[in-house]
Short mmCIF file of C-alpha atoms in Angstrom, two decimals:
data_model
loop_
_atom_site.label_atom_id
_atom_site.label_comp_id
_atom_site.label_asym_id
_atom_site.label_seq_id
_atom_site.Cartn_x
_atom_site.Cartn_y
_atom_site.Cartn_z
CA MET A 1 10.74 61.29 -19.00
CA ALA A 2 10.39 58.29 -16.50
CA ASN A 3 6.89 57.40 -15.62
CA LYS A 4 6.07 57.51 -12.09
CA PRO A 5 6.03 55.27 -10.16
CA ARG A 6 2.55 53.58 -9.89
CA PHE A 7 2.82 53.83 -5.92
CA VAL A 8 3.41 57.85 -6.44
CA SER A 9 0.89 58.05 -9.34
CA SER A 10 -2.30 56.14 -6.14
CA LEU A 11 -1.01 58.66 -3.10
CA GLY A 12 -3.43 61.21 -3.50
CA SER A 13 -6.16 57.69 -3.79
CA ILE A 14 -4.35 55.96 -1.00
CA ASN A 15 -3.90 59.40 1.46
CA LYS A 16 -7.42 59.75 1.74
CA TYR A 17 -8.40 55.98 2.18
CA PHE A 18 -6.27 55.99 5.50
CA ALA A 19 -7.68 59.15 6.54
CA ASP A 20 -11.47 58.03 5.55
CA THR A 21 -10.36 55.41 8.11
CA LYS A 22 -10.38 57.07 10.13
CA LYS A 23 -7.70 55.26 12.08
CA ASN A 24 -4.00 55.89 13.23
CA VAL A 25 -2.78 52.33 14.00
CA PHE A 26 -2.59 49.28 12.01
CA SER A 27 -1.48 46.16 11.93
CA TYR A 28 0.60 43.98 9.24
CA SER A 29 -1.93 41.73 8.84
CA GLU A 30 -4.32 44.99 8.16
CA LEU A 31 -1.67 46.41 5.76
CA VAL A 32 -1.99 43.81 3.23
CA GLY A 33 -5.78 43.62 3.80
CA VAL A 34 -5.47 47.32 2.37
CA LEU A 35 -2.99 46.57 -0.30
CA GLU A 36 -4.97 42.71 -1.65
CA SER A 37 -8.56 44.96 -2.09
CA LYS A 38 -7.20 48.25 -3.13
CA ARG A 39 -4.75 47.00 -6.28
CA VAL A 40 -5.99 46.88 -8.58
CA GLN A 41 -7.69 50.03 -7.58
CA TRP A 42 -4.65 51.95 -6.97
CA ALA A 43 -3.22 49.80 -9.94
CA LEU A 44 0.12 49.24 -8.04
CA PRO A 45 1.37 45.97 -10.01
CA GLN A 46 1.70 41.99 -8.79
CA SER A 47 5.25 42.76 -8.41
CA MET A 48 4.72 45.09 -4.77
CA TYR A 49 4.71 42.80 -2.74
CA PRO A 50 2.95 43.28 1.43
CA ASP A 51 6.78 44.50 2.54
CA LYS A 52 7.85 46.46 -0.38
CA PHE A 53 4.25 48.50 0.24
CA ILE A 54 3.72 48.80 4.09
CA ASN A 55 8.19 50.14 3.03
CA GLN A 56 6.25 53.00 0.53
CA LEU A 57 3.94 53.87 3.02
CA ILE A 58 6.87 54.44 5.48
CA ASN A 59 8.83 55.87 2.69
CA LYS A 60 5.86 58.06 0.97
CA ALA A 61 2.31 58.79 3.09
CA ASN A 62 4.25 59.19 6.34
CA PHE A 63 3.62 55.83 8.44
CA LYS A 64 6.02 54.60 10.67
CA GLU A 65 7.01 51.60 12.47
CA VAL A 66 6.62 51.04 16.06
CA GLU A 67 7.76 47.99 17.43
CA VAL A 68 7.04 47.51 21.38
CA ALA A 69 9.17 45.04 23.06
CA PHE A 70 7.14 42.92 25.91
CA GLU A 71 9.47 40.96 28.58
CA GLY A 72 9.19 36.98 28.85
CA LEU A 73 6.51 37.80 25.72
CA GLY A 74 8.67 39.07 22.38
CA SER A 75 8.24 42.44 20.38
CA LYS A 76 4.31 43.56 18.65
CA THR A 77 4.75 45.19 15.89
CA VAL A 78 2.17 48.55 14.64
CA TYR A 79 2.27 51.21 11.70
CA THR A 80 0.98 53.97 12.66
CA ILE A 81 0.70 57.95 11.18
CA ASN A 82 -0.61 61.23 11.94
CA GLU A 83 0.58 60.17 15.92
CA PRO A 84 -1.70 58.98 18.15
CA ALA A 85 -2.21 59.04 21.66
CA ILE A 86 0.21 55.89 23.58
CA THR A 87 -3.56 54.24 24.27
CA GLU A 88 -4.81 53.58 20.86
CA ILE A 89 -0.89 52.30 20.11
CA ALA A 90 -2.16 49.74 23.00
CA ALA A 91 -5.16 49.28 22.32
CA SER A 92 -3.81 47.24 18.92
CA LEU A 93 -1.14 45.78 19.83
CA PHE A 94 -2.71 42.49 20.85
CA LEU A 95 -6.31 40.82 19.15
CA LYS A 96 -9.34 40.87 20.92
CA SER A 97 -8.01 43.09 23.75
CA TYR A 98 -9.10 46.08 25.28
CA LEU A 99 -7.54 48.44 27.65
CA SER A 100 -9.14 48.32 31.29
CA HIS A 101 -8.13 48.91 35.53
CA TYR A 102 -6.37 51.99 35.94
CA SER A 103 -6.48 53.05 31.93
CA ALA A 104 -10.00 53.25 31.28
CA VAL A 105 -10.64 54.91 34.63
CA ASN A 106 -8.63 57.82 33.48
CA ILE A 107 -10.32 57.70 29.99
CA LEU A 108 -13.39 58.03 31.27
CA GLY A 109 -12.34 60.74 33.70
CA LEU A 110 -12.52 58.53 37.08
CA THR A 111 -9.15 60.14 38.39
CA GLU A 112 -7.77 63.67 38.21
CA GLN A 113 -3.82 61.56 38.03
CA ILE A 114 -2.70 61.58 34.97
CA PRO A 115 -1.06 56.50 34.24
CA LYS A 116 1.70 56.29 33.32
CA THR A 117 1.39 52.51 33.14
CA VAL A 118 -1.30 50.96 30.45
CA TYR A 119 -3.31 48.30 31.39
CA ILE A 120 -3.90 45.95 28.14
CA THR A 121 -6.23 42.96 28.83
CA GLN A 122 -6.63 39.46 26.29
CA GLU A 123 -9.23 37.76 27.99
CA GLN A 124 -8.33 33.58 28.40
CA SER A 125 -10.11 30.58 27.08
CA LYS A 126 -13.84 29.56 28.92
CA LYS A 127 -12.82 27.24 32.22
CA PRO A 128 -14.13 23.34 32.05
CA LEU A 129 -17.34 24.02 34.52
CA ALA A 130 -16.78 21.02 36.48
CA SER A 131 -12.99 22.85 37.44
CA ILE A 132 -15.33 25.65 38.62
CA GLU A 133 -17.49 24.03 40.49
CA ILE A 134 -14.61 22.25 41.88
CA SER A 135 -12.92 25.22 43.34
CA ARG A 136 -15.86 27.34 44.02
CA ARG A 137 -16.86 24.49 47.06
CA SER A 138 -12.58 24.61 48.07
CA LEU A 139 -13.17 27.90 48.94
CA THR A 140 -13.04 28.34 52.87
CA GLN A 141 -12.37 30.54 55.33
CA GLU A 142 -8.80 29.27 55.19
CA SER A 143 -8.04 29.03 51.73
CA ILE A 144 -9.51 33.20 51.76
CA ASP A 145 -7.33 33.76 54.29
CA ALA A 146 -4.01 32.61 53.42
CA ALA A 147 -4.85 33.91 49.23
CA PHE A 148 -5.38 37.27 50.66
CA LYS A 149 -1.83 37.08 53.63
CA LYS A 150 0.04 37.15 50.02
CA PRO A 151 1.23 40.18 48.09
CA GLN A 152 -1.37 39.61 44.62
CA ARG A 153 0.42 38.60 41.76
CA VAL A 154 0.85 40.52 39.37
CA SER A 155 1.96 40.51 35.62
CA ASP A 156 5.27 40.25 33.96
CA ILE A 157 4.49 40.88 30.02
CA ARG A 158 5.70 44.53 30.16
CA ALA A 159 6.96 46.92 27.62
CA LEU A 160 8.44 50.58 27.85
CA LEU A 161 6.66 52.70 25.25
CA ASN A 162 7.19 56.91 24.51
CA GLY A 163 7.88 57.16 28.90
CA TYR A 164 5.31 54.99 29.55
CA GLU A 165 4.62 51.14 30.14
CA LEU A 166 2.28 48.76 29.07
CA VAL A 167 1.24 45.83 31.29
CA LEU A 168 -0.62 42.38 29.89
CA LEU A 169 -3.40 41.20 31.84
CA LYS A 170 -4.38 37.64 31.05
CA GLY A 171 -8.28 38.27 32.17
CA LYS A 172 -10.50 36.35 33.44
CA ASN A 173 -12.87 34.49 29.62
CA THR A 174 -16.64 37.46 30.48
CA SER A 175 -17.14 37.80 26.69
CA ASN A 176 -16.11 40.64 26.46
CA ALA A 177 -18.80 42.49 29.32
CA GLY A 178 -19.30 45.77 29.23
CA VAL A 179 -16.10 46.31 27.03
CA ARG A 180 -17.15 48.96 23.94
CA SER A 181 -15.28 50.92 20.98
CA ILE A 182 -14.73 54.95 21.10
CA GLY A 183 -12.55 57.22 19.35
CA GLU A 184 -12.74 57.91 15.72
CA GLY A 185 -13.31 54.86 14.21
CA GLY A 186 -13.78 52.69 17.14
CA ALA A 187 -10.29 52.15 16.80
CA VAL A 188 -9.97 51.87 21.10
CA ARG A 189 -12.05 48.81 23.11
CA ILE A 190 -12.35 49.85 27.08
CA THR A 191 -15.01 48.84 30.03
CA ASP A 192 -17.76 51.44 30.51
CA VAL A 193 -18.52 52.66 33.76
CA GLU A 194 -19.93 49.32 36.04
CA ARG A 195 -17.26 46.95 34.07
CA THR A 196 -14.63 49.52 35.13
CA LEU A 197 -15.44 49.23 39.07
CA ILE A 198 -16.44 45.58 39.23
CA ASP A 199 -12.98 45.31 38.30
CA ILE A 200 -10.82 47.72 40.20
CA ALA A 201 -12.82 46.60 43.06
CA VAL A 202 -11.06 42.80 42.41
CA ARG A 203 -7.72 44.29 40.74
CA PRO A 204 -7.12 47.36 43.02
CA SER A 205 -3.36 47.44 42.42
CA TYR A 206 -4.21 47.47 38.73
CA SER A 207 -5.94 50.96 39.62
CA GLY A 208 -4.14 53.24 41.77
CA GLY A 209 -4.91 51.51 44.72
CA VAL A 210 -7.80 50.79 46.96
CA PHE A 211 -7.70 54.91 47.28
CA GLU A 212 -8.40 55.50 43.79
CA ALA A 213 -10.84 52.66 43.84
CA LEU A 214 -12.72 54.68 46.35
CA LYS A 215 -12.13 58.27 44.27
CA ALA A 216 -13.38 56.37 41.10
CA TYR A 217 -16.85 55.02 42.48
CA ARG A 218 -17.46 58.62 43.91
CA ILE A 219 -16.68 59.92 40.75
CA ALA A 220 -18.75 57.71 39.22
CA ASN A 221 -21.30 58.58 41.10
CA GLN A 222 -20.95 62.11 41.02
CA LEU A 223 -21.25 62.27 36.86
CA GLY A 224 -24.06 60.87 37.10
CA ASN A 225 -23.81 58.04 34.51
CA VAL A 226 -24.18 54.20 36.58
CA SER A 227 -26.78 51.10 36.15
CA ILE A 228 -26.05 49.56 39.27
CA ASN A 229 -28.70 46.91 37.88
CA LYS A 230 -26.04 47.18 34.84
CA LEU A 231 -23.74 46.15 37.07
CA LEU A 232 -24.85 43.40 38.72
CA GLY A 233 -25.64 42.17 35.42
CA TYR A 234 -22.29 41.91 34.67
CA LEU A 235 -21.72 41.11 37.66
CA ASN A 236 -23.58 37.67 37.40
CA LYS A 237 -22.46 37.01 34.03
CA MET A 238 -18.39 37.37 35.76
CA ASP A 239 -19.43 34.25 38.31
CA PHE A 240 -16.57 34.59 40.55
CA ILE A 241 -15.50 32.26 43.39
CA TYR A 242 -14.11 35.19 45.99
CA PRO A 243 -17.03 37.21 47.35
CA TYR A 244 -16.44 40.00 45.36
CA HIS A 245 -19.69 41.28 45.71
CA GLN A 246 -18.64 42.50 49.80
CA ALA A 247 -16.22 44.70 47.49
CA ILE A 248 -18.30 46.56 45.47
CA GLY A 249 -20.58 47.13 47.88
CA PHE A 250 -18.30 48.07 50.17
CA TYR A 251 -17.55 51.06 47.91
CA LEU A 252 -21.05 51.96 47.75
CA GLU A 253 -21.53 52.85 50.34
CA ARG A 254 -17.97 54.67 51.62
CA ALA A 255 -18.19 56.43 48.51
CA GLY A 256 -21.12 58.32 49.65
CA GLY A 257 -23.93 59.82 47.29
CA TYR A 258 -24.98 56.23 45.80
CA LYS A 259 -29.44 55.93 47.13
CA GLU A 260 -30.50 53.73 49.47
CA SER A 261 -31.74 51.16 47.15
CA GLN A 262 -28.94 50.51 45.34
CA ILE A 263 -26.40 49.65 48.27
CA GLN A 264 -29.55 47.25 49.66
CA LYS A 265 -29.41 45.17 46.55
CA PHE A 266 -25.98 44.03 47.94
CA ARG A 267 -26.37 43.84 50.83
CA ASP A 268 -28.93 41.33 49.99
CA ILE A 269 -26.66 39.20 48.53
CA LYS A 270 -25.37 36.26 51.17
CA LYS A 271 -22.13 36.73 52.75
CA GLU A 272 -21.10 33.93 53.78
CA LEU A 273 -17.44 34.46 54.78
CA LYS A 274 -15.44 37.12 55.66
CA PHE A 275 -14.00 38.95 52.44
CA TYR A 276 -10.41 41.49 52.12
CA LEU A 277 -10.01 44.61 50.13
CA ALA A 278 -7.19 44.02 49.22
CA TYR A 279 -4.05 41.86 49.67
CA ASP A 280 -1.62 41.29 51.78
CA MET A 281 -2.96 44.82 54.51
CA ARG A 282 -0.09 45.11 57.76
CA GLU A 283 -3.36 46.95 59.02
CA MET A 284 -6.85 46.69 58.84
CA ASP A 285 -10.13 47.44 60.57
CA TYR A 286 -12.68 45.28 59.64
CA SER A 287 -16.92 45.74 58.66
CA GLU A 288 -18.92 43.92 60.14
CA GLU A 289 -21.66 44.92 57.57
CA TRP A 290 -20.03 43.76 54.89
CA LYS A 291 -17.42 41.10 55.97
CA LEU A 292 -14.75 42.58 55.11
CA PHE A 293 -11.22 43.55 55.93
CA VAL A 294 -10.25 46.82 54.50
CA PRO A 295 -6.72 49.36 55.45
CA LYS A 296 -6.72 51.13 57.89
CA GLY A 297 -8.23 54.63 58.62
CA LEU A 298 -10.10 53.91 54.99
#
């Protein structure tokens, strides 16, 4: 009787290793790393190159190859086991990325909806300080009015997978402020509650719209897990040119339930220019207190 192939002989150890990682999604480079670190222990021959190793995982260890084709970017390929959730797949597609906006709202339990879009943020490199200061000095009421009377620019890097739309956002560099890992093995990186409340105020169109954003602020307070000091700390670190503190203060007040002392922290920040809660609003009300245009009836 012929000897068993070495991969088959070590299959029990291989399956146990992957089970112990608590991960369900792996990149090509991760599997190459596993092969090189475990080749001797699993008695795998030098002739077993990475592609052959991965084919064996697919054929004998219940792995699947998942290819995700993004418009304007090309395809990303990962390898899965144990039928991972769409969020775990999405969180594994791009290096140093994390789930944000409506996806974070959903995972954190801040909505009653079941979004069919998954938002993945990959931060851009830092901009030169000189460039930021030029943008800050050139900010005028006229420039704000002109920008927010137009539709918001949206990402066109999108893909469809298992009935979901995946959207890649090229986010502002924040040095991963408020990003944490969740799930077994820390498989999914998402924004925490405070960072999420900032993100949905900045880009409500990636968060189900302003009414869903307001609901998220309300539910976050009901759950009792919002630190206003932490939120302010993130906001200062992110150092936006636009006065998003006016939008956040409005959401905190309109949501109801937040302490006056918490809202006051945002009232105390200077409001030099009128601002907008969202882009391209057709009918608006104006909040004198927050110097903020909001959708009529909000």
